[in-house]
mmCIF file of N, CA and C in Angstrom:
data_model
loop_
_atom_site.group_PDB
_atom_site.id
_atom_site.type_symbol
_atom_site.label_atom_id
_atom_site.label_comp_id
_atom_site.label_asym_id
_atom_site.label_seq_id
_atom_site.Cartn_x
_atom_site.Cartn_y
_atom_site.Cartn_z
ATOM 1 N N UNK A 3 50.738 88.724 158.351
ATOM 2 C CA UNK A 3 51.293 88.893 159.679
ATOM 3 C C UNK A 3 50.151 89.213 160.635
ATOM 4 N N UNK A 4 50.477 88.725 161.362
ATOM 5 C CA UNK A 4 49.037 89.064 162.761
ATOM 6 C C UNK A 4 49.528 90.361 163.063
ATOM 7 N N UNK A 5 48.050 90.920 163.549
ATOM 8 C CA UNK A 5 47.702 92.590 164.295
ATOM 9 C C UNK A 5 48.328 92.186 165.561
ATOM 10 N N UNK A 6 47.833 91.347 166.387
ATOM 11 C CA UNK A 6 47.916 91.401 167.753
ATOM 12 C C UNK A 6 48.426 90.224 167.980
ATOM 13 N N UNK A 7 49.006 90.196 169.436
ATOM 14 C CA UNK A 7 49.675 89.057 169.871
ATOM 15 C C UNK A 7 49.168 87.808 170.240
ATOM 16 N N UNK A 8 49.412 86.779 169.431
ATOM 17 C CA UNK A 8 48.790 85.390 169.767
ATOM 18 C C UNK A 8 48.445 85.172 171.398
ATOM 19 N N UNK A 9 47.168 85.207 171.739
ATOM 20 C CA UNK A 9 47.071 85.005 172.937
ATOM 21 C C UNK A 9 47.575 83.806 173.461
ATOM 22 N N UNK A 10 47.930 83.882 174.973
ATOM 23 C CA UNK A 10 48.788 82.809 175.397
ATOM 24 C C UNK A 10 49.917 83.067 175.532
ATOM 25 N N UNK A 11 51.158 83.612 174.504
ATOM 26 C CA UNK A 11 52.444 83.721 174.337
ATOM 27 C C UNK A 11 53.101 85.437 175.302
ATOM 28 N N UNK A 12 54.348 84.869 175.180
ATOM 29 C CA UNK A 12 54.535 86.041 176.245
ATOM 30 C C UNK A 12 55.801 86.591 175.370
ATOM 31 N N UNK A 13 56.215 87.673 175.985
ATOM 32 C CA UNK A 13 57.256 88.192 175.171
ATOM 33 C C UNK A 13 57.766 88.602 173.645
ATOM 34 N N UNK A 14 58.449 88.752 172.966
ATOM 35 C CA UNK A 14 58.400 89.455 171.302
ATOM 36 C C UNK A 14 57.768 88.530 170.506
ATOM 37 N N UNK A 15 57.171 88.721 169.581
ATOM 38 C CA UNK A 15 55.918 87.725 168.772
ATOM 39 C C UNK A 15 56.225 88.117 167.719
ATOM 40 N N UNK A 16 56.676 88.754 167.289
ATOM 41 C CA UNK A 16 57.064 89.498 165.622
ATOM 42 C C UNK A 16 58.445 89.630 165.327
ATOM 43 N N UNK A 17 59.270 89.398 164.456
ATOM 44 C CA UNK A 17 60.626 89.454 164.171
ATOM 45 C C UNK A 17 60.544 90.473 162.609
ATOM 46 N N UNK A 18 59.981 91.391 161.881
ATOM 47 C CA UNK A 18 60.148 91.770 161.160
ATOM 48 C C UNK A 18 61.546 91.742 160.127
ATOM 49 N N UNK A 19 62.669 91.854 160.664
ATOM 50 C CA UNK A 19 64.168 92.431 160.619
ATOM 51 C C UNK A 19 64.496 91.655 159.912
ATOM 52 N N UNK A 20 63.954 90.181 160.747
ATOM 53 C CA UNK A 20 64.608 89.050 160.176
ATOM 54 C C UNK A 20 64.690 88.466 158.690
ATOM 55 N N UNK A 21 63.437 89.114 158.004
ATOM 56 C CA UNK A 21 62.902 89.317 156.990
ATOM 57 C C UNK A 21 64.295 88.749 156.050
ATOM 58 N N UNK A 22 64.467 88.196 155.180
ATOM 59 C CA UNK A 22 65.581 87.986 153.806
ATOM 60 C C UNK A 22 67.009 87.605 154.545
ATOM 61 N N UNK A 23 67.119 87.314 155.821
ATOM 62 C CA UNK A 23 68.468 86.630 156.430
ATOM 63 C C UNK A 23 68.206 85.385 156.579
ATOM 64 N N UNK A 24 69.245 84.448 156.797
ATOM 65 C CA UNK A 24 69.622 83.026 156.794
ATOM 66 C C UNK A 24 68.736 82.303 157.734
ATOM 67 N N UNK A 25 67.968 81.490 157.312
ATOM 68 C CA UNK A 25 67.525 80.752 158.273
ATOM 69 C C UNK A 25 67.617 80.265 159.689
ATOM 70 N N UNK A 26 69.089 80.041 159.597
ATOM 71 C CA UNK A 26 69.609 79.676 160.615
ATOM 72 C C UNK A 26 69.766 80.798 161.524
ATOM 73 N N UNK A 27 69.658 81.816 161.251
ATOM 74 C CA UNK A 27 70.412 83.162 161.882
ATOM 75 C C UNK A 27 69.278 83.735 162.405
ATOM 76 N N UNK A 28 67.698 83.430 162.040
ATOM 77 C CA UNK A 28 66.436 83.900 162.446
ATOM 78 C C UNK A 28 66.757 82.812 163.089
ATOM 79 N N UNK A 29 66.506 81.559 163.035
ATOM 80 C CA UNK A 29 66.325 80.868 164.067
ATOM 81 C C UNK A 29 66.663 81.187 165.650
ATOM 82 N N UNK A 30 68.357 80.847 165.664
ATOM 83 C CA UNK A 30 69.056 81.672 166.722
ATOM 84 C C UNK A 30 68.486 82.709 167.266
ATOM 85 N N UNK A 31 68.364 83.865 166.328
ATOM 86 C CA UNK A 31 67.871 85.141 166.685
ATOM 87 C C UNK A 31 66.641 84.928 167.861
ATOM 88 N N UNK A 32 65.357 84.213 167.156
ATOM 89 C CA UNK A 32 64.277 84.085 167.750
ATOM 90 C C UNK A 32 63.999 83.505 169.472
ATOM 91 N N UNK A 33 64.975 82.577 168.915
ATOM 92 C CA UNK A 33 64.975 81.391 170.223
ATOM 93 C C UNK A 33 66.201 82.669 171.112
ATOM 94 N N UNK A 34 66.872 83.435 170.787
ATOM 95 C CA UNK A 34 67.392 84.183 171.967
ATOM 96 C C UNK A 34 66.620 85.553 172.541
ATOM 97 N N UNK A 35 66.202 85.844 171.650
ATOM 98 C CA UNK A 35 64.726 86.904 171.929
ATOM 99 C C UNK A 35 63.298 86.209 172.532
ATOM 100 N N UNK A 36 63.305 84.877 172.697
ATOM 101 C CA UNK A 36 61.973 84.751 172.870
ATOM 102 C C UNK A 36 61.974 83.445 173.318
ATOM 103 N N UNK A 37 62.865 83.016 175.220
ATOM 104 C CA UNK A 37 63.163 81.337 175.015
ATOM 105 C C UNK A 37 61.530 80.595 174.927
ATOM 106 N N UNK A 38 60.926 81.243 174.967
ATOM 107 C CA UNK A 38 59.686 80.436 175.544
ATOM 108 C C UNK A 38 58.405 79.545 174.019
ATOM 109 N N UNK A 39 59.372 80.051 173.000
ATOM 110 C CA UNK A 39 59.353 79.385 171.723
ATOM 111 C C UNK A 39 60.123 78.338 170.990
ATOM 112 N N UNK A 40 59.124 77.563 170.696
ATOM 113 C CA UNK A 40 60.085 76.901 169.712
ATOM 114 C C UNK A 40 59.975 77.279 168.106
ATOM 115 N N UNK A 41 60.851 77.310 167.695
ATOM 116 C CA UNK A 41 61.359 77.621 166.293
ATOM 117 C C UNK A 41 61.305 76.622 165.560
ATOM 118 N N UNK A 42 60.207 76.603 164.161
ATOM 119 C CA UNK A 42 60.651 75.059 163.069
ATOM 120 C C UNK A 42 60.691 76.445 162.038
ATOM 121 N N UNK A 43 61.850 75.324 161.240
ATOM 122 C CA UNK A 43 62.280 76.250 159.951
ATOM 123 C C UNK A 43 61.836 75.096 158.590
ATOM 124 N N UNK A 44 60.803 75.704 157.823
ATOM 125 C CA UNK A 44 59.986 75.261 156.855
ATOM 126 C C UNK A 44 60.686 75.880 155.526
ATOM 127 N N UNK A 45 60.665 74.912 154.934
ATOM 128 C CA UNK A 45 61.059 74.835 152.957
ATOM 129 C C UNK A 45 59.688 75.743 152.476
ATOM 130 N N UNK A 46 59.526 77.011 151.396
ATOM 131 C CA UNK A 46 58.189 77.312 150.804
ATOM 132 C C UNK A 46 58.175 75.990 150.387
ATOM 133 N N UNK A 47 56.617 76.210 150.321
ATOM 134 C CA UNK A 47 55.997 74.758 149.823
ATOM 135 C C UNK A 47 55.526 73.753 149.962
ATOM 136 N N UNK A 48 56.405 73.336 151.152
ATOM 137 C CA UNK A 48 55.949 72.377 152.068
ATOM 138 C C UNK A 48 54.796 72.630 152.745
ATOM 139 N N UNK A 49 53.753 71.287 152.616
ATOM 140 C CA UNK A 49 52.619 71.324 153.384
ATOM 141 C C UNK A 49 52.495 71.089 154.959
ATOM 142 N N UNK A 50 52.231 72.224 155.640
ATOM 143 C CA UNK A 50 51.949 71.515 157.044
ATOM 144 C C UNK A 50 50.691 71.828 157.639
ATOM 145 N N UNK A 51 50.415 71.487 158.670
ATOM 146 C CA UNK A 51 49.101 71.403 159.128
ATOM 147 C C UNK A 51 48.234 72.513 159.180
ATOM 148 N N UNK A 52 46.984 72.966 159.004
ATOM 149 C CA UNK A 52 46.679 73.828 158.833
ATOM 150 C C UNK A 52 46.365 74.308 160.198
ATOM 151 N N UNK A 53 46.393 75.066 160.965
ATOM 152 C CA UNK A 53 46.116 75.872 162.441
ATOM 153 C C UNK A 53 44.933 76.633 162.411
ATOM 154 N N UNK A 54 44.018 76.044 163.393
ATOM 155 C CA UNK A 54 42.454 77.290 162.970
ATOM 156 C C UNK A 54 42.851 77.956 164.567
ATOM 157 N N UNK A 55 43.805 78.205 165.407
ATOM 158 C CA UNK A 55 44.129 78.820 166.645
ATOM 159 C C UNK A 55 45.172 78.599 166.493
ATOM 160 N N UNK A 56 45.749 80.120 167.377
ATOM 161 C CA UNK A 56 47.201 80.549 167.225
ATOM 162 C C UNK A 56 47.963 79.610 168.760
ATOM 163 N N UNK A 57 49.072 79.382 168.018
ATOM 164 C CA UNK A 57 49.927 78.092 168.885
ATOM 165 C C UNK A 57 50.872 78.921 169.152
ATOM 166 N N UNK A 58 50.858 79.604 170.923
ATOM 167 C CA UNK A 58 51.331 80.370 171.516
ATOM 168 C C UNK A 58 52.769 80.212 171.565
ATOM 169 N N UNK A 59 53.447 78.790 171.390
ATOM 170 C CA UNK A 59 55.067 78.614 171.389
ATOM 171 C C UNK A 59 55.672 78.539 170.433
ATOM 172 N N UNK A 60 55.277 78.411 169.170
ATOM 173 C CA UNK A 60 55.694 78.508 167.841
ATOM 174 C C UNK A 60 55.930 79.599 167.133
ATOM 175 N N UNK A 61 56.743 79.208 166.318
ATOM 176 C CA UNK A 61 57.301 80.569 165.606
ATOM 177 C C UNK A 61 57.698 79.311 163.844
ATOM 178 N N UNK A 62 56.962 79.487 162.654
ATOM 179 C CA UNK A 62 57.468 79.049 161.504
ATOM 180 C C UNK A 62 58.549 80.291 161.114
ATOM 181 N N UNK A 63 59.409 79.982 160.725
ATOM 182 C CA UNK A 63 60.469 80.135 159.327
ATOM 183 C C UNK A 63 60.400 79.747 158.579
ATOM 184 N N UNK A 64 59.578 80.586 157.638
ATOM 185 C CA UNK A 64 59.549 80.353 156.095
ATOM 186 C C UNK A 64 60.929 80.633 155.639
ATOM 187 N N UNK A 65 61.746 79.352 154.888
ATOM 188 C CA UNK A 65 62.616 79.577 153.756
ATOM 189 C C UNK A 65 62.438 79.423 152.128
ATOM 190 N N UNK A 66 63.859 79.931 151.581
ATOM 191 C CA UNK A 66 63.655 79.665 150.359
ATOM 192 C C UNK A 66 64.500 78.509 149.652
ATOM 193 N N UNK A 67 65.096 78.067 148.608
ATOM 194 C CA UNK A 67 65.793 77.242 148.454
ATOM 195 C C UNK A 67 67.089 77.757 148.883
ATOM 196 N N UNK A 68 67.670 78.636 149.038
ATOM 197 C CA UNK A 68 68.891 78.858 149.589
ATOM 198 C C UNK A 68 68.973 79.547 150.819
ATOM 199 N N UNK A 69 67.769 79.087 151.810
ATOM 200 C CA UNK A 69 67.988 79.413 152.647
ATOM 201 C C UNK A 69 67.671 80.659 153.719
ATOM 202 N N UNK A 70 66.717 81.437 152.616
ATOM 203 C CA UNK A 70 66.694 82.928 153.353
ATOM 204 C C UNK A 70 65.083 82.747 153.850
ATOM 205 N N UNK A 71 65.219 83.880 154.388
ATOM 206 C CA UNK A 71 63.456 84.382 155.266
ATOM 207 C C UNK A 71 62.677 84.468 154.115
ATOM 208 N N UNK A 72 61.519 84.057 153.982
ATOM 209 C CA UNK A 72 60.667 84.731 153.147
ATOM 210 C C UNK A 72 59.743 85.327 153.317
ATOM 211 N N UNK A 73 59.125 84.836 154.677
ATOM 212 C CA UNK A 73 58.109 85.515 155.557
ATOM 213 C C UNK A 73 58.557 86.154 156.912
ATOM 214 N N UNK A 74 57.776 87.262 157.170
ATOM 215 C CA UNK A 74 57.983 87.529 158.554
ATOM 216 C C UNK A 74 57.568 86.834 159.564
ATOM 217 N N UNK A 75 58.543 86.127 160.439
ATOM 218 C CA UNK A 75 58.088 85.136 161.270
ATOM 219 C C UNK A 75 57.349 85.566 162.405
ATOM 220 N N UNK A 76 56.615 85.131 163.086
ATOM 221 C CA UNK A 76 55.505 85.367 163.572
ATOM 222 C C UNK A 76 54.996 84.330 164.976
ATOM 223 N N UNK A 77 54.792 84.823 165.777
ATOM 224 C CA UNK A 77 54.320 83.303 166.538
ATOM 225 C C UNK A 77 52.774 83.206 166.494
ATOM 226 N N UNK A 78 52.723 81.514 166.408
ATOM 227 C CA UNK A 78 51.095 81.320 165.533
ATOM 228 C C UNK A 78 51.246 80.137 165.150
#
């Protein structure tokens, strides 16, 4: 989890809570706490691009196969 707030981004950057709830339900959550993000919700495992700078509108959701948080989502 990042120390400090992805420079660039404005408003809540950390969702801790969300931690082990439904994907879908962080999603929502995020995007109503924070319109100025977009939300992708990622399968563990799946490869995606690697980021060497934090991408001020994003927020990943790590899931699991059924669906839950696995990581604390984060914008980055």
């Amino acid at each position: 989890m990042a120390s400090d707030q992805c420079q660039g981004s404005t408003g809540k950057y950390v969702w801790p809570e969300l931690l082990g709830v439904e994907g879908t339900v962080a999603e929502a959550t995020i995007e109503r706490e924070n319109s100025t993000v977009k939300v992708e919700v990622v399968l563990e495992g799946t490869i995606v691009p690697a980021d060497f700078v934090c991408v001020p509108d994003r927020v990943r959701v790590w899931v699991d196969t059924d669906g839950l948080v696995t990581r604390v989502p984060v914008i980055g």
